[in-house]
Short mmCIF file of N, CA and C in Angstrom, two decimals:
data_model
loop_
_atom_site.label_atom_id
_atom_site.label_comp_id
_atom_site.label_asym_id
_atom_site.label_seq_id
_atom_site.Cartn_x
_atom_site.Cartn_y
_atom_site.Cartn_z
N UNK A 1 -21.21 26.44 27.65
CA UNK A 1 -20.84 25.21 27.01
C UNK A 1 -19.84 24.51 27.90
N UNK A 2 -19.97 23.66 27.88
CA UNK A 2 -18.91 22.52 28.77
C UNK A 2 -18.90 21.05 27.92
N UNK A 3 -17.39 21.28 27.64
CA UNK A 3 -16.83 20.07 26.57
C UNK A 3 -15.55 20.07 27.44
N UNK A 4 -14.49 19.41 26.45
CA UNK A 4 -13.16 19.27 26.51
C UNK A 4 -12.32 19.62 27.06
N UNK A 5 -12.50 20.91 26.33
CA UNK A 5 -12.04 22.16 26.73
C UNK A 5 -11.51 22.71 27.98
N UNK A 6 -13.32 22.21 28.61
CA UNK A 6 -13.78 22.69 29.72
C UNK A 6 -14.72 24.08 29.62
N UNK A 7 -15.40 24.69 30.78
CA UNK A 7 -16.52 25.59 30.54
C UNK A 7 -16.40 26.54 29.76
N UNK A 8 -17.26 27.23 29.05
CA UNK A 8 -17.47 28.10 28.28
C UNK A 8 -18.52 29.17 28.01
N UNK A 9 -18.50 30.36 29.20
CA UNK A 9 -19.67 30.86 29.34
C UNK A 9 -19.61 32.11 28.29
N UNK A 10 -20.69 32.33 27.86
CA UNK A 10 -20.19 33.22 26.66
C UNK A 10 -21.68 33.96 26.66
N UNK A 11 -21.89 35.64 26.52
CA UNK A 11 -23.46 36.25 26.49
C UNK A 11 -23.46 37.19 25.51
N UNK A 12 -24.52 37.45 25.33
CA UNK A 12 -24.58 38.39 23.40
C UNK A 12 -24.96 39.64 24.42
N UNK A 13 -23.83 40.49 23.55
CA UNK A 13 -23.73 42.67 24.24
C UNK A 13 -24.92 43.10 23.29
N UNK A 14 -26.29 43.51 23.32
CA UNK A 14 -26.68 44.59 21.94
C UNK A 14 -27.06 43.28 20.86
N UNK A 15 -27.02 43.55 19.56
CA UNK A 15 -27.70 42.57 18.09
C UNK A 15 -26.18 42.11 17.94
N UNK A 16 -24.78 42.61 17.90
CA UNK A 16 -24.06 42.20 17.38
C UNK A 16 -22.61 41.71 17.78
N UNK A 17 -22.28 41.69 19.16
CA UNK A 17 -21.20 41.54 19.74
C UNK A 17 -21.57 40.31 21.22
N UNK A 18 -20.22 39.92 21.20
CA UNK A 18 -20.62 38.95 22.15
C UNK A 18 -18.92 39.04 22.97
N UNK A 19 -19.55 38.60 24.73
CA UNK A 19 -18.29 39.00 25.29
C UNK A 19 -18.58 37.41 26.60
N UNK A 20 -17.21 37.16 26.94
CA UNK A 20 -17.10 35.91 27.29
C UNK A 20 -17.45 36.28 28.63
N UNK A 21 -17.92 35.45 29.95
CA UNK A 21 -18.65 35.45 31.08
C UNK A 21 -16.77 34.44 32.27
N UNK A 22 -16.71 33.39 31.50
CA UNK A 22 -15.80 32.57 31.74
C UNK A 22 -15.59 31.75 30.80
N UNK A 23 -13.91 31.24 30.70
CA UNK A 23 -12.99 31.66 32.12
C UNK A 23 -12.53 32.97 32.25
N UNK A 24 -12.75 33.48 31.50
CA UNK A 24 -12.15 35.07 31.63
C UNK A 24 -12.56 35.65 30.77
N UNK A 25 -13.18 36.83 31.60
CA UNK A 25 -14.25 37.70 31.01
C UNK A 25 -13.59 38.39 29.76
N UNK A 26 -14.19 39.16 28.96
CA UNK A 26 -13.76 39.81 27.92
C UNK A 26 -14.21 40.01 26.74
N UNK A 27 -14.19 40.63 25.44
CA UNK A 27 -15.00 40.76 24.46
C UNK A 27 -14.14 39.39 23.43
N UNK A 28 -14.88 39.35 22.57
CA UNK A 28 -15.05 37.89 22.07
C UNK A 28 -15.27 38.80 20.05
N UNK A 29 -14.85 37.62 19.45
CA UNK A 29 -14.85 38.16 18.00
C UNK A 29 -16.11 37.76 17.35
N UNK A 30 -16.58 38.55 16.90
CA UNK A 30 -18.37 38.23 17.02
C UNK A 30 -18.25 37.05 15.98
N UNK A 31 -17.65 37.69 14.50
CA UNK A 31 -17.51 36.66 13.31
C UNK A 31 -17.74 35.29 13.85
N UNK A 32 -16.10 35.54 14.89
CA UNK A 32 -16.13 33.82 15.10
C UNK A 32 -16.89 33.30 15.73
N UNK A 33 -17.55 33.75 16.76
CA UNK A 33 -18.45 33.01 17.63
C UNK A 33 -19.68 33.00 16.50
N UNK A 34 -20.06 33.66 15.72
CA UNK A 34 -21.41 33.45 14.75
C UNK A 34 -20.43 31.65 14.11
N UNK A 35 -19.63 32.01 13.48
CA UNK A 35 -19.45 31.02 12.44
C UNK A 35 -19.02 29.78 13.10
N UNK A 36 -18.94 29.41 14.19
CA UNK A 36 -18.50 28.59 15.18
C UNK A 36 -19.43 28.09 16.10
N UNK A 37 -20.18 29.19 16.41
CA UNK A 37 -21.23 28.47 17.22
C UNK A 37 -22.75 28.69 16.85
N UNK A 38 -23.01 29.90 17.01
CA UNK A 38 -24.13 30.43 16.30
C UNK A 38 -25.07 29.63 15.11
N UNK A 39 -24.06 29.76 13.73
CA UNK A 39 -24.90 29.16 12.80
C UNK A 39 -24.45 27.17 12.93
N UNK A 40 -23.56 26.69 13.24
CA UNK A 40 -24.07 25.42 13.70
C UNK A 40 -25.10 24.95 14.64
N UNK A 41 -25.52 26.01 15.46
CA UNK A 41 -26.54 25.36 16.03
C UNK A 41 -27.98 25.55 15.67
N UNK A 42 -28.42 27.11 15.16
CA UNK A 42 -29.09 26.95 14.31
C UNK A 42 -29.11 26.02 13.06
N UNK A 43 -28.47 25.31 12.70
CA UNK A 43 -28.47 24.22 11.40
C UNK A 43 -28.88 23.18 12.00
N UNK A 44 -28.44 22.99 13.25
CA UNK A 44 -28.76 21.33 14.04
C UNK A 44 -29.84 20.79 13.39
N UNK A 45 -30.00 19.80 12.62
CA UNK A 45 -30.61 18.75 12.33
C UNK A 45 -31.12 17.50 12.83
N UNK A 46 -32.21 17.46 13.58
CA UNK A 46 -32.44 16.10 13.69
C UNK A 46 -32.15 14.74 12.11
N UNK A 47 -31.66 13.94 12.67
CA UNK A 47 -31.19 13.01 11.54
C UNK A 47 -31.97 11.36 12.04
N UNK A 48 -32.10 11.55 13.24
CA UNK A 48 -33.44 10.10 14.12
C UNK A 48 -33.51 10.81 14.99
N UNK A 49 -35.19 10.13 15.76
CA UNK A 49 -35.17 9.90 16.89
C UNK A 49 -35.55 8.68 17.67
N UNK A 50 -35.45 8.41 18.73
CA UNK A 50 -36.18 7.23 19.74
C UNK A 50 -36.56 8.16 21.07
N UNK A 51 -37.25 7.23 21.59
CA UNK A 51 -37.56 7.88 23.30
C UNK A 51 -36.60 7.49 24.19
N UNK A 52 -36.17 7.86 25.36
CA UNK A 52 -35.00 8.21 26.04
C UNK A 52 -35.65 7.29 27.58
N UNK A 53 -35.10 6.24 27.46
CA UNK A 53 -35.29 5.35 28.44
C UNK A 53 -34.41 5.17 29.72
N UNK A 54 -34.19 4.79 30.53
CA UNK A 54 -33.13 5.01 31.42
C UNK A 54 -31.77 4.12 30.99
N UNK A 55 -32.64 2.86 30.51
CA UNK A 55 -31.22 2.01 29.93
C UNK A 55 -30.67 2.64 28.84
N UNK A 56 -31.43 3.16 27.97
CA UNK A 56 -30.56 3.56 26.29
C UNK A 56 -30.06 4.80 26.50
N UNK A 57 -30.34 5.57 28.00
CA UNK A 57 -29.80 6.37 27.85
C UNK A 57 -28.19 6.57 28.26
N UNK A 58 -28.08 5.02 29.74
CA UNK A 58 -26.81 4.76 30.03
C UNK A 58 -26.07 4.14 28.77
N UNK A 59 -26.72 3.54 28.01
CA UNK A 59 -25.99 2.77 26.99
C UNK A 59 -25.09 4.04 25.89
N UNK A 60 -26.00 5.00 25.76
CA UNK A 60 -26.06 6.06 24.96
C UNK A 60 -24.79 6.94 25.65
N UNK A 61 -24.23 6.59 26.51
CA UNK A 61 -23.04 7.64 27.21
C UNK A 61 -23.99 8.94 28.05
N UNK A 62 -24.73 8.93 28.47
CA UNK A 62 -25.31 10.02 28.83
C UNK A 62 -25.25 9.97 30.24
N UNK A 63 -24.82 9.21 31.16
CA UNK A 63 -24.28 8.81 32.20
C UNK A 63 -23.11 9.70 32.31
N UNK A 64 -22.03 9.95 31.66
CA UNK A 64 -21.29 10.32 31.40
C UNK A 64 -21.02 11.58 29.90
N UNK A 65 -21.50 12.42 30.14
CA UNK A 65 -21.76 12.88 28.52
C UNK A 65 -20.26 13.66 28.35
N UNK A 66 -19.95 14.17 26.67
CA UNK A 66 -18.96 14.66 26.06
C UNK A 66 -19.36 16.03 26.52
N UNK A 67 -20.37 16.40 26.80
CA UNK A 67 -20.72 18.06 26.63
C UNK A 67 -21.91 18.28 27.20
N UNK A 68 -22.11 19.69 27.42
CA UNK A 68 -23.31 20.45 27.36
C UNK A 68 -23.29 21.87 27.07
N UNK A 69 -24.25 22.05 26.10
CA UNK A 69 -24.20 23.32 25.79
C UNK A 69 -25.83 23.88 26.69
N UNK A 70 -26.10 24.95 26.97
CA UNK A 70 -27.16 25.55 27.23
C UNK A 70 -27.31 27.13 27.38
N UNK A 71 -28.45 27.43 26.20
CA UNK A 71 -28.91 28.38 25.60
C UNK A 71 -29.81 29.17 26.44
N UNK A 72 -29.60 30.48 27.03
CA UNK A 72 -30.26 30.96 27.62
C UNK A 72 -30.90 32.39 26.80
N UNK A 73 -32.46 32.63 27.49
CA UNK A 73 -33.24 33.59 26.95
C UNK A 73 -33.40 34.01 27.95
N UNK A 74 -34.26 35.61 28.45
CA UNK A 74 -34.55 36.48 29.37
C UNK A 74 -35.47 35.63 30.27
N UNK A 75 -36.22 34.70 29.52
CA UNK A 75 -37.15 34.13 30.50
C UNK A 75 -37.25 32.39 30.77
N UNK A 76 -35.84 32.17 29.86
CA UNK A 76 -35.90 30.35 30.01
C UNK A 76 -34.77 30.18 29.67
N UNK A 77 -34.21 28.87 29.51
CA UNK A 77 -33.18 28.10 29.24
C UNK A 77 -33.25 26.70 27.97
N UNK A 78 -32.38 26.25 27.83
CA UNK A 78 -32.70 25.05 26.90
C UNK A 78 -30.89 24.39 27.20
N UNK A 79 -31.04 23.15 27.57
CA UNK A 79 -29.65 22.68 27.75
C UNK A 79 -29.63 21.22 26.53
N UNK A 80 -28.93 21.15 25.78
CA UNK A 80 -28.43 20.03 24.74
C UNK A 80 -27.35 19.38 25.76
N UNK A 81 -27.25 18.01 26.05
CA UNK A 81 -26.87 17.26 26.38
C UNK A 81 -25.87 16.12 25.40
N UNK A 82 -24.51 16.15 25.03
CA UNK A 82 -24.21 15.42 24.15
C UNK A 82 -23.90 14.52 24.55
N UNK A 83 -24.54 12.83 24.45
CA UNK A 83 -24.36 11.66 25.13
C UNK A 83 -22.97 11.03 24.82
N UNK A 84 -22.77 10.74 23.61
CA UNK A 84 -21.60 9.79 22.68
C UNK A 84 -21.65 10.04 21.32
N UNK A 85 -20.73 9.90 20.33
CA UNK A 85 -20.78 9.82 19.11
C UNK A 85 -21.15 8.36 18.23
N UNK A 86 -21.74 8.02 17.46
CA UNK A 86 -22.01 7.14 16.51
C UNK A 86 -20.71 6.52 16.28
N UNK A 87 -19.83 5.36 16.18
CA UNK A 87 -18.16 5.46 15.78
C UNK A 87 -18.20 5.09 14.32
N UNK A 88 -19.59 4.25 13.64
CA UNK A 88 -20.29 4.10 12.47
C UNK A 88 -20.02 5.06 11.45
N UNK A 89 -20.92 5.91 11.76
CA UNK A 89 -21.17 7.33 10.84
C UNK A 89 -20.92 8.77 11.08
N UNK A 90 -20.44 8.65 13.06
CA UNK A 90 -19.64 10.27 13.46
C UNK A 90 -20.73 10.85 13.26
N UNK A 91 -21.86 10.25 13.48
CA UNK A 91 -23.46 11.09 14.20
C UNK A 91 -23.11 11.63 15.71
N UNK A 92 -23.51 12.39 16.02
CA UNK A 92 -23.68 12.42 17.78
C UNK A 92 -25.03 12.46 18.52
N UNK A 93 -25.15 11.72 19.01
CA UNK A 93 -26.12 11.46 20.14
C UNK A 93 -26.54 12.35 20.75
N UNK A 94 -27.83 13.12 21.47
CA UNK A 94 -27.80 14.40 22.06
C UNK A 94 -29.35 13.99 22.44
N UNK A 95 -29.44 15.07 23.64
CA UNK A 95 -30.91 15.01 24.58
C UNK A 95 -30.86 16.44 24.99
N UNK A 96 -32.13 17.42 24.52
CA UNK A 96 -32.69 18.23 25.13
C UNK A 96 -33.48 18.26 26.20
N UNK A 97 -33.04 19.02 27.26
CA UNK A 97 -33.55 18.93 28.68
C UNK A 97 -35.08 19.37 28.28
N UNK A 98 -35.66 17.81 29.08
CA UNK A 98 -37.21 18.61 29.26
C UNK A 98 -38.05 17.82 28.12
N UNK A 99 -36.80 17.20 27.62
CA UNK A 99 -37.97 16.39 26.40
C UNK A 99 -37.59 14.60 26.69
N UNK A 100 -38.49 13.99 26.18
CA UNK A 100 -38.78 12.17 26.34
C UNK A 100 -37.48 12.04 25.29
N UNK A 101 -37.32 12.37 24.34
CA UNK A 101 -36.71 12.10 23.33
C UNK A 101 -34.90 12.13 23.14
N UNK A 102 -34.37 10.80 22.44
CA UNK A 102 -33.08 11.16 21.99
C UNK A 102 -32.89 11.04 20.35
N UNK A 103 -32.34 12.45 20.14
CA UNK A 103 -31.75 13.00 18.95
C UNK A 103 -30.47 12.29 18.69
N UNK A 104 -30.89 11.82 17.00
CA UNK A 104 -28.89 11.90 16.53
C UNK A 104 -29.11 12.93 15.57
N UNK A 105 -27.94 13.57 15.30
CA UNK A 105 -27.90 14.63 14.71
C UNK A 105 -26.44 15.13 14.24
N UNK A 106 -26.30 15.33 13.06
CA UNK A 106 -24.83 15.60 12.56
C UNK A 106 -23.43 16.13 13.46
N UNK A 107 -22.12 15.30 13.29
CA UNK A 107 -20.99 15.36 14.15
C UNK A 107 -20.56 17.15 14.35
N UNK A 108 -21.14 17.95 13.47
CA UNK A 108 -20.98 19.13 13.62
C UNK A 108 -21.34 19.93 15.13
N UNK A 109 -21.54 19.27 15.80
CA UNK A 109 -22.30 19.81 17.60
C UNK A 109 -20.89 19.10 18.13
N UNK A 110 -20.20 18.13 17.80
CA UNK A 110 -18.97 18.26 18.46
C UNK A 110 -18.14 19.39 18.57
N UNK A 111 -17.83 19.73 17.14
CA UNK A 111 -17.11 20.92 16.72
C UNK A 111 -17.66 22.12 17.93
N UNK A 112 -18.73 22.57 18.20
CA UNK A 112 -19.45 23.50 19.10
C UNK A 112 -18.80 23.45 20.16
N UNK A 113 -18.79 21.89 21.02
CA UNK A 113 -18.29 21.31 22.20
C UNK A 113 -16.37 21.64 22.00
N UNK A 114 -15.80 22.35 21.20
CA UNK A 114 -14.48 22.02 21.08
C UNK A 114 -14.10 23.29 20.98
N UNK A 115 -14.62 24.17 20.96
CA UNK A 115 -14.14 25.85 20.90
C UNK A 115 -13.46 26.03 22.05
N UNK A 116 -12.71 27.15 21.74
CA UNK A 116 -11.29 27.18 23.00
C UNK A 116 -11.85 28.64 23.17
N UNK A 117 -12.14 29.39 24.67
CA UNK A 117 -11.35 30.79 24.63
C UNK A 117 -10.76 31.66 24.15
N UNK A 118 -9.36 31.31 23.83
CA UNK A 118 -8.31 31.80 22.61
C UNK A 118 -8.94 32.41 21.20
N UNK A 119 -9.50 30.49 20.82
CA UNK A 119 -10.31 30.91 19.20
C UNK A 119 -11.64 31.76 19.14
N UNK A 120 -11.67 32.37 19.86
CA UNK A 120 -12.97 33.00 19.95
C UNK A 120 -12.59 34.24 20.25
N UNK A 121 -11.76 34.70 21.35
CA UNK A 121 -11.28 35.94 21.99
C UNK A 121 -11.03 36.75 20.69
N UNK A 122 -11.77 37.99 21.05
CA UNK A 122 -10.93 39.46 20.18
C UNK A 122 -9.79 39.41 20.39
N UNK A 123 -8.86 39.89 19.07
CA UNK A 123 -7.38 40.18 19.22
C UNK A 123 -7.11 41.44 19.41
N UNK A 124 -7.98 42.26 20.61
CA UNK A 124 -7.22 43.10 20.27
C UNK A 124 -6.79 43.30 21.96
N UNK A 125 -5.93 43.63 22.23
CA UNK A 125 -5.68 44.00 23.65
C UNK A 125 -6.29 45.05 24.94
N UNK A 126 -6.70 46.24 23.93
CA UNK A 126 -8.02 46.63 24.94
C UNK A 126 -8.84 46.85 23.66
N UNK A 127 -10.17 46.92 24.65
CA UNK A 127 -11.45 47.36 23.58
C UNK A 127 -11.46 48.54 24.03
N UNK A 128 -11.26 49.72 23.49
CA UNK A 128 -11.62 50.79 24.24
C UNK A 128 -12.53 51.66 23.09
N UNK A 129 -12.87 52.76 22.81
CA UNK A 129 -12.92 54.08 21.96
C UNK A 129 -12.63 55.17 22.38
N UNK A 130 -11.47 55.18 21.15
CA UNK A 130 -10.74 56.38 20.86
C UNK A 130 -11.52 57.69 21.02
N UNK A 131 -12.29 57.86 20.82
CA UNK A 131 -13.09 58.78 20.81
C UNK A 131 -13.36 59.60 21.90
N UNK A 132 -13.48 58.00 22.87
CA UNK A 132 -13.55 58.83 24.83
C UNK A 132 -12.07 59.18 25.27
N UNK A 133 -11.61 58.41 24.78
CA UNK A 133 -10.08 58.32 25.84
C UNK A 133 -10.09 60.43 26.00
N UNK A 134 -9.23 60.52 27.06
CA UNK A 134 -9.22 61.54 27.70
C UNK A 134 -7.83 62.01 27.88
N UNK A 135 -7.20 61.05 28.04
CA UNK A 135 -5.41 60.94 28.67
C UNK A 135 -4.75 59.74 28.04
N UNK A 136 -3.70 60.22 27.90
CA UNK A 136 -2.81 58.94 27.47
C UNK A 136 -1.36 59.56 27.88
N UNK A 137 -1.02 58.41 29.10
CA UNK A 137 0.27 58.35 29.55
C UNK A 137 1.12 57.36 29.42
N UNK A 138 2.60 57.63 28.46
CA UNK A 138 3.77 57.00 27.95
C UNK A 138 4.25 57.01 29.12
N UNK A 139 5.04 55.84 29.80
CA UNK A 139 6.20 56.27 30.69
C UNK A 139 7.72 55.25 30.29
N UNK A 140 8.11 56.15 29.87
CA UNK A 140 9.70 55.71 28.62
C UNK A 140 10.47 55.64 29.77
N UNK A 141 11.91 54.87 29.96
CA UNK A 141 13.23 54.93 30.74
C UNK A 141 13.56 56.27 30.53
N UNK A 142 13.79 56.92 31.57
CA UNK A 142 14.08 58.36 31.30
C UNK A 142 13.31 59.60 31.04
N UNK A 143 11.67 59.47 30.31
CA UNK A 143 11.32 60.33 30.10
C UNK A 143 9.62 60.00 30.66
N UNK A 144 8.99 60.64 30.80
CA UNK A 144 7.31 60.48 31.55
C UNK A 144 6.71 61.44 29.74
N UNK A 145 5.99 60.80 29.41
CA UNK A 145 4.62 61.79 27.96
C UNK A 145 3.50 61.55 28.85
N UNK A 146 2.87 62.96 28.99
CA UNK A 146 1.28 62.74 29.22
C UNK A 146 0.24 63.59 28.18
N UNK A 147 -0.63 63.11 27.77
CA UNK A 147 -1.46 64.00 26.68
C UNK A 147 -2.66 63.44 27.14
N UNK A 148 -3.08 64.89 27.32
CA UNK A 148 -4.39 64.89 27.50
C UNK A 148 -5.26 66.14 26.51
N UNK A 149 -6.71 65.81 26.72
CA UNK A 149 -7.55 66.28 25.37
C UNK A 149 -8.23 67.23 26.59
#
């Protein structure tokens, strides 16, 4: 994704976890990335369309767009293009790569374009399991703990 923000590379671990690519790699809180990105984009709604001309599309901000998100599969891609917002009704404007057509479709694909790193990142400081760990070394002012299994 690339908004505001700035980039946002993000890839699904397994059915249920997802860990960030960039800006900095790391595991990611699945919840939030489902409820944040996931099921808004599955909801995306077409709300109109027209065909995507070269003028309506400069007119349309797409010259310049707010965003891009793009969805990758093992064997393809799909990139959403967000041109401008509606200032009317806070529709947003949007073009899927590969198609004649421009979509408006509910201001909720901004929200997508506006996720931070931070709000997404696991809180926890390492991901590890307890289970493997092997060693664990304290080193206190004065004193060294090592435990190992």
């Amino acid at each position: 994704m690339e908004g505001p923000s700035g980039v946002l590379e993000i890839s699904r671990l397994g059915s249920r976890d997802w860990q960030a690519l960039s800006p900095h790699p790391g595991p990611l809180d699945a919840k939030r990335v489902e409820e944040r990105i996931v099921h808004p984009l599955r909801g995306l709604e077409i709300l109109s369309m027209e065909p995507a001309s070269p003028a309506r599309l400069r007119a349309l901000g797409f010259d310049q767009p707010l965003g891009r998100i793009t969805l990758g599969w093992e064997d393809s891609e799909q990139e959403i293009t967000v041109g401008s917002v509606d200032p009317a009704t806070g529709e947003a404007i949007v073009r899927a790569s590969g198609e004649g057509m421009i979509y408006t479709v509910p201001a909720s694909v901004r929200g997508i374009l506006q996720q931070r790193y931070l709000e997404l990142r696991d809180r926890l400081v390492l991901a590890l399991g307890i289970g493997s760990l092997k060693s664990l070394e304290v080193d206190l002012p004065g004193a060294l703990r090592v435990f190992e299994r």
